[in-house]
Every structure is written in structure tokens, then in C-alpha cells.
């Protein structure tokens, strides 16, 4: 009996595997990190204590006074602004506890994630002016109050000194809290009360959460854009990101309010601050670790134009421009330069090989143009090899986009940063967006994009399969136009399930676990299967970009000698397809097929089902010059064929 499926005639596509259409930039698919959704503090920066240095607007936020077994005491917040403006608060704890304890507990970032049998490193800066011992008992409590980890310290120095103790947790808990108990009598000054897991990314002390950085490494990203986003700009200029304040001694990095703290009335996060424990040195090192080119974005003298839009007068722009020049020296300079020496002193003599830099984030208007010209001239005069990333504003079209696009083209700008937070329909419809771009103009960086199931930045947005599939369709258009589109990154990258402000996001996590959204796997598949050069994939002489709901692109990988086909079927029926491969090579008897699909457009991954939608590998037979495969409905497939006998 002939089945209904077998009666469907295969759709025929032709691939000219020997005709190179465009070179694909080796670093084309990258990632964009911004400290939004508790991505850094409370997220990838593995510090478990929130408000460790008492610098929140309410200095004792996240801390609670505790008594046990008859102990008494009091806590005073001491302001030492004159002495240490960047770390202005400490606490003085007056202890009256010969029996029992007096102390304080910290709630962590929506709790603390603690793992059984893992080692934890507690540290505190302490100073004990008076005589008589005060001992410190450190406890981790689970959500029910049971002790799941214990350490002890006896601070004795009369001057500030860092004390540390390591201990092993006896149970796993995602909502643990930290108790710091004091016994004795007298006063003790405390600051920088900190707790880190010993196991971090590359086991660096006070480092990054290993599971989250691993998710980034698994994408093999070509670049890391950091530190934002609007966070670069700040709600006002005082709140902007200043890279020089994000490096060096951890207790000298000034904590400031995170701009996403109060941005959305529907998702207020009053406990969201930036400690800069994840600062520029850590960004550069992480980029290096995961093989990504660093792409810092710098404030160009403009606060976020969605907020205050505060401007630095052009005749006072020098310190901002100097920050950009100094950053290049910090990244690339030798030990004989001021900033290159600092990098060396911080433990990284090898340059970071910085090749590009963003001037502003989502800026627009004449004020941007004026400032862009000053920055660009200064950077190009001193470092002509640095490629400047220029903003064409927050939207994919419109008056401001057109005006900036025209201006930058006339200036022969290097790379234009386009952002689009649009509906899945927009992504499907715009797979052809770059087909008619000027091949000789500036290159394009799709710097922030994500399909929004409800609307731009809506809290109702979902990370569903419909969105991810539309992004895959769109990305076939990015890749087909790799001669114009040199870089692309999804946004935002991370979100804490209990503390997010913006949805959708690429990677979700709680205090212990994490998972990639379906969009994560789309990004990963493009990154791992990009090849080196685009070759034409046509249907009756036409590009495959939306007709009948199909989207496709093909590339070859000169390094591995493979042909790579990417195909999206956005329709509701399975479709047998046949790819006829033209050109000299033969492609053996089998091909690897990687399938990402769900029958349900609304389906999502979750902490409970982290890989519900994730790539599945299989092998199919091929005849060396043709591939026959059935593409299921709502499916993204990658097919890899290895050339033989060449
Ligand atoms: O990705 C979230 C925000 O969206 C970014 O900070 C900003 O650049 C864009 O508007």
C-alpha cells in the first residue's frame, strides 16, 4: 500500500557546491551579554551574598539581625565616604554574647544555590579595635532553617584584614541563606562579607558560575559583545558603565544601582545593583576562554535616550574619548604602556587582541552624529585597525534608522549595529532583508534581535518554538548574505527565573540549574554549522526564502570538506525534499541530519524539561550527488555531508 506521505512529490532544490557566493566571517555568530534579568550579580557572577559591602541605598538591604541562645548586640552602619568614597559603608557590630550569639543573615539573590558536598569559600574584611576575642561562626541554612554548612573564624587584627574559611555543604538547597554569628563582647567592623562556591568556571577564585559559562562555550561564539545594551548608557550619565571602575581590587569597584532596577513598573527589582565583580577584565578573559573576539561597547557621552537622554557637551567629551583610547591600550598595549602594564599587573601579560569597539549603544539624532565623529576620529587616528561599530538606533526601520543609515554609508563607516525586537511574522517576512543591501557599503552587525511573541519587551512574551523557528528562518537570510552581514547576536542572553525584567531570553537559570530556550539551540546550530563560504541553494533559479513557508541556505566548510544545508519548514505539513548537488565533488553514502522541532508552536523548554526542544542527530543515506529527506512540519534541519575522494 502506498502511504499518503509517499505520494507527495519531493520538492527539488539545486546546490551549486562549487560556486562560492560569499565568505562567512569566522566570528559571525556571537553573543551579547548585558547585566539585565540578574545576569551578572545574582547570575553568572557566582557571589552568593547580596549587598556584601552595604552599598545599596538601604545599606542593610538583604541583611537581617539575628539572636541565638541569649546573645545580644546591635548593628551600626558607618559612613566612611571621606576615606573610601567608592566603598563608603561598613558595619560596626556591637556584640554582647558571652553566652549564645549575636549576628546577621543574608538572603542571597532570591536565596542561595548550595550543592551537597561542594566546597564554599567565605570571606570577610574585618577590623577589631578593642581587646577580648570575638569569634565568628558561619552557617548555611536551608529554607527550613536546618544547618547545611559550617565554618569558623577568629578575626584579631586591629587594622582591616581579609579573613577566609572554606567548608563543605552537607545538603543541596536552592533557597539557602548565610548566617554570620558573633560570640564575645565588644565591637567589630565588617565589610565585603562574601561567599563563593569553590567550583567556578575554570575554578577561578571568586569567579563565574561554571554551568552558565559552559552554556556560552557550548555555542562556540565568534564574539562577545559586552557590557550592554542600555546599561552602557545608564538612565543618566552618573549611572553609565565606566570600565575603569570595573577592574582591579574587588572592594574598590564602586557598587551602583542597576539601571534595570526600576525600568519596568511591571517587573520592579529594587534589589538590583551592579557590584562589577564581573568587570572588564573578567569580560575579556571570558571572551578569551570561550574563543570569542571581545567587543566592548562604550558610552559616547549620551545617557539612554529612552530615559534622561542626558548629554555631555561636545567640548567636555575628552574624558569619554580617553576612556575609549585607554581601553584599547588596556586590551592590546605592551607592558611598557600605562594601561597595558595594568593588564599585565592584573595577571594577563598577553594582549586580548581587541579589533572592534562600539561607539554608543542605541543612539540616534544629530547629537549622536556629532559625538560619533569625535570618537571615530580619535580612535582611527591612533588605532586605525580598530573597527568601529556604529548604532543605527533602536529600530529596524523608520526616520531615524534611515537618516543614520544614510549618514554612515556616506561616511564609509565600518559596521552598522541594527536591532530588531519584532514579531515572529516580521522575522519570517524579513528573511530577505539583506538580499538587496549594498554589497560595497558598511557591513552589518545584527547586534540585538529576538522574536517577541506578544510585543517588544512585553512581560507576556514567551520563549516559544514559534519565535525560535522564525529566528531560524531569518538567520538563513543573514547567512545567505554573509558578504554583508558580518556579525549577529540574540538578545538578551541570560535571565533568572525569579528575577527577570525582560523576556524572551536565550538562557534561563535558577540558583542551581539552567536551560537553553529553543532560540538557544537555533543560535547554537547556526554557530556550530556555519561553514566557511556560502554557496547558492536555489529552487527553479530562485532563492529559498519564504515561498511555501520554506527557508534555506547552504555553505561549504573548506576546513572539514563538508557541505552544510540549513532548511526551515514553517508549514503545517511534512515535505519530502531533494537537494541535487552540482559541482565536482561527491558526498559519500551518508549524511548527518540535525533536527530541531516541535509540533507545537507554543512549546517551550523549562527547568523541568530543559531539552524538550533540542537538537536530535541522525544519519541518512545519500547517493553522493543528491540528498532526499523529509522535513517535518515546523522544523529546522541542518544536513552535513562530507566530500569523498578529494
Ligand atoms: O536587550 C535589552 C535592551 O534592549 C538593551 O539593553 C537595549 O540595547 C535594547 O533596547
PDB file of N, CA and C in Angstrom, residues 294-361:
ATOM      1  N   UNK A 294      36.579  39.848  21.645  1.00  0.00           N
ATOM      2  CA  UNK A 294      35.918  40.806  22.535  1.00  0.00           C
ATOM      3  C   UNK A 294      35.335  41.972  21.752  1.00  0.00           C
ATOM      4  N   UNK A 295      34.129  42.383  22.132  1.00  0.00           N
ATOM      5  CA  UNK A 295      33.511  43.559  21.509  1.00  0.00           C
ATOM      6  C   UNK A 295      32.920  44.451  22.598  1.00  0.00           C
ATOM      7  N   UNK A 296      33.746  45.343  23.168  1.00  0.00           N
ATOM      8  CA  UNK A 296      33.204  46.259  24.167  1.00  0.00           C
ATOM      9  C   UNK A 296      32.393  47.373  23.516  1.00  0.00           C
ATOM     10  N   UNK A 297      31.335  47.772  24.188  1.00  0.00           N
ATOM     11  CA  UNK A 297      30.522  48.912  23.747  1.00  0.00           C
ATOM     12  C   UNK A 297      30.728  50.017  24.780  1.00  0.00           C
ATOM     13  N   UNK A 298      31.058  51.210  24.305  1.00  0.00           N
ATOM     14  CA  UNK A 298      31.353  52.296  25.243  1.00  0.00           C
ATOM     15  C   UNK A 298      30.336  53.427  25.155  1.00  0.00           C
ATOM     16  N   UNK A 299      30.153  54.063  26.294  1.00  0.00           N
ATOM     17  CA  UNK A 299      29.287  55.238  26.343  1.00  0.00           C
ATOM     18  C   UNK A 299      29.937  56.366  25.529  1.00  0.00           C
ATOM     19  N   UNK A 300      29.126  57.012  24.696  1.00  0.00           N
ATOM     20  CA  UNK A 300      29.695  58.061  23.834  1.00  0.00           C
ATOM     21  C   UNK A 300      29.281  59.454  24.296  1.00  0.00           C
ATOM     22  N   UNK A 301      29.023  59.574  25.611  1.00  0.00           N
ATOM     23  CA  UNK A 301      28.647  60.896  26.124  1.00  0.00           C
ATOM     24  C   UNK A 301      27.155  61.123  26.050  1.00  0.00           C
ATOM     25  N   UNK A 302      26.391  60.022  26.047  1.00  0.00           N
ATOM     26  CA  UNK A 302      24.932  60.122  25.977  1.00  0.00           C
ATOM     27  C   UNK A 302      24.318  59.099  26.925  1.00  0.00           C
ATOM     28  N   UNK A 303      23.431  59.578  27.813  1.00  0.00           N
ATOM     29  CA  UNK A 303      22.666  58.634  28.636  1.00  0.00           C
ATOM     30  C   UNK A 303      21.506  58.115  27.787  1.00  0.00           C
ATOM     31  N   UNK A 304      20.887  57.030  28.273  1.00  0.00           N
ATOM     32  CA  UNK A 304      19.856  56.351  27.486  1.00  0.00           C
ATOM     33  C   UNK A 304      18.783  57.336  27.015  1.00  0.00           C
ATOM     34  N   UNK A 305      18.549  57.340  25.718  1.00  0.00           N
ATOM     35  CA  UNK A 305      17.599  58.287  25.144  1.00  0.00           C
ATOM     36  C   UNK A 305      16.148  57.874  25.407  1.00  0.00           C
ATOM     37  N   UNK A 306      15.941  56.667  25.922  1.00  0.00           N
ATOM     38  CA  UNK A 306      14.602  56.286  26.376  1.00  0.00           C
ATOM     39  C   UNK A 306      14.355  56.816  27.793  1.00  0.00           C
ATOM     40  N   UNK A 307      15.437  57.244  28.482  1.00  0.00           N
ATOM     41  CA  UNK A 307      15.305  57.767  29.848  1.00  0.00           C
ATOM     42  C   UNK A 307      15.628  59.256  29.836  1.00  0.00           C
ATOM     43  N   UNK A 308      16.730  59.639  30.490  1.00  0.00           N
ATOM     44  CA  UNK A 308      17.010  61.088  30.595  1.00  0.00           C
ATOM     45  C   UNK A 308      17.581  61.684  29.316  1.00  0.00           C
ATOM     46  N   UNK A 309      18.262  60.872  28.535  1.00  0.00           N
ATOM     47  CA  UNK A 309      18.900  61.395  27.320  1.00  0.00           C
ATOM     48  C   UNK A 309      19.953  62.455  27.639  1.00  0.00           C
ATOM     49  N   UNK A 310      20.458  62.438  28.873  1.00  0.00           N
ATOM     50  CA  UNK A 310      21.477  63.419  29.291  1.00  0.00           C
ATOM     51  C   UNK A 310      22.674  63.389  28.337  1.00  0.00           C
ATOM     52  N   UNK A 311      23.219  64.578  28.066  1.00  0.00           N
ATOM     53  CA  UNK A 311      24.311  64.680  27.097  1.00  0.00           C
ATOM     54  C   UNK A 311      25.546  65.314  27.725  1.00  0.00           C
ATOM     55  N   UNK A 312      26.703  64.823  27.332  1.00  0.00           N
ATOM     56  CA  UNK A 312      27.938  65.508  27.685  1.00  0.00           C
ATOM     57  C   UNK A 312      28.180  66.537  26.581  1.00  0.00           C
ATOM     58  N   UNK A 313      28.369  67.811  26.942  1.00  0.00           N
ATOM     59  CA  UNK A 313      28.654  68.798  25.894  1.00  0.00           C
ATOM     60  C   UNK A 313      29.886  68.364  25.096  1.00  0.00           C
ATOM     61  N   UNK A 314      29.857  68.621  23.795  1.00  0.00           N
ATOM     62  CA  UNK A 314      30.944  68.105  22.957  1.00  0.00           C
ATOM     63  C   UNK A 314      32.320  68.639  23.374  1.00  0.00           C
ATOM     64  N   UNK A 315      32.345  69.855  23.943  1.00  0.00           N
ATOM     65  CA  UNK A 315      33.655  70.369  24.375  1.00  0.00           C
ATOM     66  C   UNK A 315      34.112  69.760  25.708  1.00  0.00           C
ATOM     67  N   UNK A 316      33.282  68.874  26.261  1.00  0.00           N
ATOM     68  CA  UNK A 316      33.699  68.199  27.512  1.00  0.00           C
ATOM     69  C   UNK A 316      33.765  66.680  27.324  1.00  0.00           C
ATOM     70  N   UNK A 317      33.885  66.287  26.068  1.00  0.00           N
ATOM     71  CA  UNK A 317      33.828  64.856  25.746  1.00  0.00           C
ATOM     72  C   UNK A 317      35.165  64.130  25.968  1.00  0.00           C
ATOM     73  N   UNK A 318      36.227  64.902  26.126  1.00  0.00           N
ATOM     74  CA  UNK A 318      37.573  64.297  26.188  1.00  0.00           C
ATOM     75  C   UNK A 318      37.708  63.087  27.120  1.00  0.00           C
ATOM     76  N   UNK A 319      37.215  63.182  28.375  1.00  0.00           N
ATOM     77  CA  UNK A 319      37.404  62.014  29.259  1.00  0.00           C
ATOM     78  C   UNK A 319      36.721  60.757  28.722  1.00  0.00           C
ATOM     79  N   UNK A 320      35.629  60.947  28.025  1.00  0.00           N
ATOM     80  CA  UNK A 320      34.911  59.796  27.456  1.00  0.00           C
ATOM     81  C   UNK A 320      35.719  59.186  26.310  1.00  0.00           C
ATOM     82  N   UNK A 321      36.251  60.074  25.472  1.00  0.00           N
ATOM     83  CA  UNK A 321      37.070  59.606  24.351  1.00  0.00           C
ATOM     84  C   UNK A 321      38.332  58.943  24.894  1.00  0.00           C
ATOM     85  N   UNK A 322      38.895  59.553  25.934  1.00  0.00           N
ATOM     86  CA  UNK A 322      40.109  58.991  26.529  1.00  0.00           C
ATOM     87  C   UNK A 322      39.847  57.585  27.080  1.00  0.00           C
ATOM     88  N   UNK A 323      38.662  57.395  27.654  1.00  0.00           N
ATOM     89  CA  UNK A 323      38.290  56.054  28.153  1.00  0.00           C
ATOM     90  C   UNK A 323      38.363  55.029  27.020  1.00  0.00           C
ATOM     91  N   UNK A 324      37.907  55.429  25.837  1.00  0.00           N
ATOM     92  CA  UNK A 324      37.925  54.509  24.692  1.00  0.00           C
ATOM     93  C   UNK A 324      39.364  54.214  24.281  1.00  0.00           C
ATOM     94  N   UNK A 325      40.184  55.263  24.195  1.00  0.00           N
ATOM     95  CA  UNK A 325      41.586  55.059  23.787  1.00  0.00           C
ATOM     96  C   UNK A 325      42.337  54.228  24.832  1.00  0.00           C
ATOM     97  N   UNK A 326      42.068  54.521  26.085  1.00  0.00           N
ATOM     98  CA  UNK A 326      42.748  53.775  27.157  1.00  0.00           C
ATOM     99  C   UNK A 326      42.309  52.311  27.165  1.00  0.00           C
ATOM    100  N   UNK A 327      41.071  52.080  26.795  1.00  0.00           N
ATOM    101  CA  UNK A 327      40.601  50.686  26.779  1.00  0.00           C
ATOM    102  C   UNK A 327      41.349  49.887  25.710  1.00  0.00           C
ATOM    103  N   UNK A 328      41.603  50.523  24.582  1.00  0.00           N
ATOM    104  CA  UNK A 328      42.341  49.817  23.522  1.00  0.00           C
ATOM    105  C   UNK A 328      43.760  49.509  24.014  1.00  0.00           C
ATOM    106  N   UNK A 329      44.341  50.478  24.714  1.00  0.00           N
ATOM    107  CA  UNK A 329      45.686  50.245  25.263  1.00  0.00           C
ATOM    108  C   UNK A 329      45.643  49.165  26.353  1.00  0.00           C
ATOM    109  N   UNK A 330      44.590  49.188  27.150  1.00  0.00           N
ATOM    110  CA  UNK A 330      44.442  48.159  28.198  1.00  0.00           C
ATOM    111  C   UNK A 330      44.366  46.767  27.558  1.00  0.00           C
ATOM    112  N   UNK A 331      43.621  46.669  26.464  1.00  0.00           N
ATOM    113  CA  UNK A 331      43.428  45.359  25.830  1.00  0.00           C
ATOM    114  C   UNK A 331      44.658  44.920  25.047  1.00  0.00           C
ATOM    115  N   UNK A 332      45.292  45.874  24.351  1.00  0.00           N
ATOM    116  CA  UNK A 332      46.314  45.472  23.373  1.00  0.00           C
ATOM    117  C   UNK A 332      47.721  45.959  23.685  1.00  0.00           C
ATOM    118  N   UNK A 333      47.836  46.922  24.604  1.00  0.00           N
ATOM    119  CA  UNK A 333      49.133  47.564  24.824  1.00  0.00           C
ATOM    120  C   UNK A 333      50.148  46.653  25.494  1.00  0.00           C
ATOM    121  N   UNK A 334      51.421  46.962  25.278  1.00  0.00           N
ATOM    122  CA  UNK A 334      52.508  46.201  25.900  1.00  0.00           C
ATOM    123  C   UNK A 334      52.701  46.631  27.347  1.00  0.00           C
ATOM    124  N   UNK A 335      53.563  45.901  28.065  1.00  0.00           N
ATOM    125  CA  UNK A 335      53.796  46.233  29.474  1.00  0.00           C
ATOM    126  C   UNK A 335      54.489  47.578  29.661  1.00  0.00           C
ATOM    127  N   UNK A 336      54.984  48.143  28.539  1.00  0.00           N
ATOM    128  CA  UNK A 336      55.624  49.460  28.620  1.00  0.00           C
ATOM    129  C   UNK A 336      54.605  50.596  28.521  1.00  0.00           C
ATOM    130  N   UNK A 337      53.334  50.270  28.335  1.00  0.00           N
ATOM    131  CA  UNK A 337      52.300  51.311  28.292  1.00  0.00           C
ATOM    132  C   UNK A 337      51.573  51.323  29.629  1.00  0.00           C
ATOM    133  N   UNK A 338      50.966  52.457  29.964  1.00  0.00           N
ATOM    134  CA  UNK A 338      50.302  52.592  31.267  1.00  0.00           C
ATOM    135  C   UNK A 338      49.214  51.516  31.443  1.00  0.00           C
ATOM    136  N   UNK A 339      48.334  51.440  30.445  1.00  0.00           N
ATOM    137  CA  UNK A 339      47.185  50.542  30.623  1.00  0.00           C
ATOM    138  C   UNK A 339      47.540  49.090  30.310  1.00  0.00           C
ATOM    139  N   UNK A 340      48.493  48.903  29.399  1.00  0.00           N
ATOM    140  CA  UNK A 340      48.960  47.537  29.130  1.00  0.00           C
ATOM    141  C   UNK A 340      49.670  46.970  30.357  1.00  0.00           C
ATOM    142  N   UNK A 341      50.355  47.835  31.081  1.00  0.00           N
ATOM    143  CA  UNK A 341      51.028  47.402  32.313  1.00  0.00           C
ATOM    144  C   UNK A 341      49.994  46.991  33.358  1.00  0.00           C
ATOM    145  N   UNK A 342      48.920  47.753  33.424  1.00  0.00           N
ATOM    146  CA  UNK A 342      47.885  47.402  34.408  1.00  0.00           C
ATOM    147  C   UNK A 342      47.314  46.012  34.092  1.00  0.00           C
ATOM    148  N   UNK A 343      47.058  45.776  32.809  1.00  0.00           N
ATOM    149  CA  UNK A 343      46.555  44.444  32.421  1.00  0.00           C
ATOM    150  C   UNK A 343      47.560  43.366  32.840  1.00  0.00           C
ATOM    151  N   UNK A 344      48.844  43.653  32.596  1.00  0.00           N
ATOM    152  CA  UNK A 344      49.896  42.703  32.979  1.00  0.00           C
ATOM    153  C   UNK A 344      49.893  42.495  34.493  1.00  0.00           C
ATOM    154  N   UNK A 345      49.803  43.604  35.224  1.00  0.00           N
ATOM    155  CA  UNK A 345      49.799  43.507  36.695  1.00  0.00           C
ATOM    156  C   UNK A 345      48.575  42.738  37.195  1.00  0.00           C
ATOM    157  N   UNK A 346      47.502  42.801  36.423  1.00  0.00           N
ATOM    158  CA  UNK A 346      46.296  42.069  36.833  1.00  0.00           C
ATOM    159  C   UNK A 346      46.379  40.595  36.435  1.00  0.00           C
ATOM    160  N   UNK A 347      47.526  40.204  35.891  1.00  0.00           N
ATOM    161  CA  UNK A 347      47.753  38.775  35.656  1.00  0.00           C
ATOM    162  C   UNK A 347      47.585  38.334  34.224  1.00  0.00           C
ATOM    163  N   UNK A 348      47.509  39.299  33.287  1.00  0.00           N
ATOM    164  CA  UNK A 348      47.316  38.892  31.902  1.00  0.00           C
ATOM    165  C   UNK A 348      48.276  39.638  30.983  1.00  0.00           C
ATOM    166  N   UNK A 349      49.554  39.220  30.947  1.00  0.00           N
ATOM    167  CA  UNK A 349      50.510  39.925  30.085  1.00  0.00           C
ATOM    168  C   UNK A 349      50.147  39.847  28.609  1.00  0.00           C
ATOM    169  N   UNK A 350      49.535  38.740  28.213  1.00  0.00           N
ATOM    170  CA  UNK A 350      49.201  38.577  26.795  1.00  0.00           C
ATOM    171  C   UNK A 350      48.080  39.549  26.399  1.00  0.00           C
ATOM    172  N   UNK A 351      48.230  40.241  25.269  1.00  0.00           N
ATOM    173  CA  UNK A 351      47.160  41.154  24.846  1.00  0.00           C
ATOM    174  C   UNK A 351      45.867  40.396  24.542  1.00  0.00           C
ATOM    175  N   UNK A 352      44.763  41.112  24.607  1.00  0.00           N
ATOM    176  CA  UNK A 352      43.460  40.485  24.344  1.00  0.00           C
ATOM    177  C   UNK A 352      43.056  40.557  22.867  1.00  0.00           C
ATOM    178  N   UNK A 353      43.907  41.186  22.062  1.00  0.00           N
ATOM    179  CA  UNK A 353      43.657  41.230  20.622  1.00  0.00           C
ATOM    180  C   UNK A 353      42.305  41.859  20.286  1.00  0.00           C
ATOM    181  N   UNK A 354      42.097  43.033  20.834  1.00  0.00           N
ATOM    182  CA  UNK A 354      40.855  43.783  20.562  1.00  0.00           C
ATOM    183  C   UNK A 354      40.903  44.329  19.142  1.00  0.00           C
ATOM    184  N   UNK A 355      39.817  44.058  18.391  1.00  0.00           N
ATOM    185  CA  UNK A 355      39.812  44.514  16.993  1.00  0.00           C
ATOM    186  C   UNK A 355      38.647  45.435  16.686  1.00  0.00           C
ATOM    187  N   UNK A 356      37.678  45.490  17.604  1.00  0.00           N
ATOM    188  CA  UNK A 356      36.492  46.314  17.313  1.00  0.00           C
ATOM    189  C   UNK A 356      35.917  46.874  18.602  1.00  0.00           C
ATOM    190  N   UNK A 357      35.145  47.937  18.425  1.00  0.00           N
ATOM    191  CA  UNK A 357      34.600  48.633  19.589  1.00  0.00           C
ATOM    192  C   UNK A 357      33.326  49.348  19.172  1.00  0.00           C
ATOM    193  N   UNK A 358      32.324  49.317  20.032  1.00  0.00           N
ATOM    194  CA  UNK A 358      31.070  50.018  19.734  1.00  0.00           C
ATOM    195  C   UNK A 358      31.101  51.419  20.313  1.00  0.00           C
ATOM    196  N   UNK A 359      30.725  52.404  19.502  1.00  0.00           N
ATOM    197  CA  UNK A 359      30.623  53.782  19.984  1.00  0.00           C
ATOM    198  C   UNK A 359      29.145  54.051  20.241  1.00  0.00           C
ATOM    199  N   UNK A 360      28.758  53.964  21.510  1.00  0.00           N
ATOM    200  CA  UNK A 360      27.344  54.123  21.888  1.00  0.00           C
ATOM    201  C   UNK A 360      26.580  52.832  21.672  1.00  0.00           C
ATOM    202  N   UNK A 361      25.427  52.758  22.318  1.00  0.00           N
ATOM    203  CA  UNK A 361      24.564  51.578  22.137  1.00  0.00           C
ATOM    204  C   UNK A 361      23.451  51.922  21.165  1.00  0.00           C
TER     205      UNK A 361
END
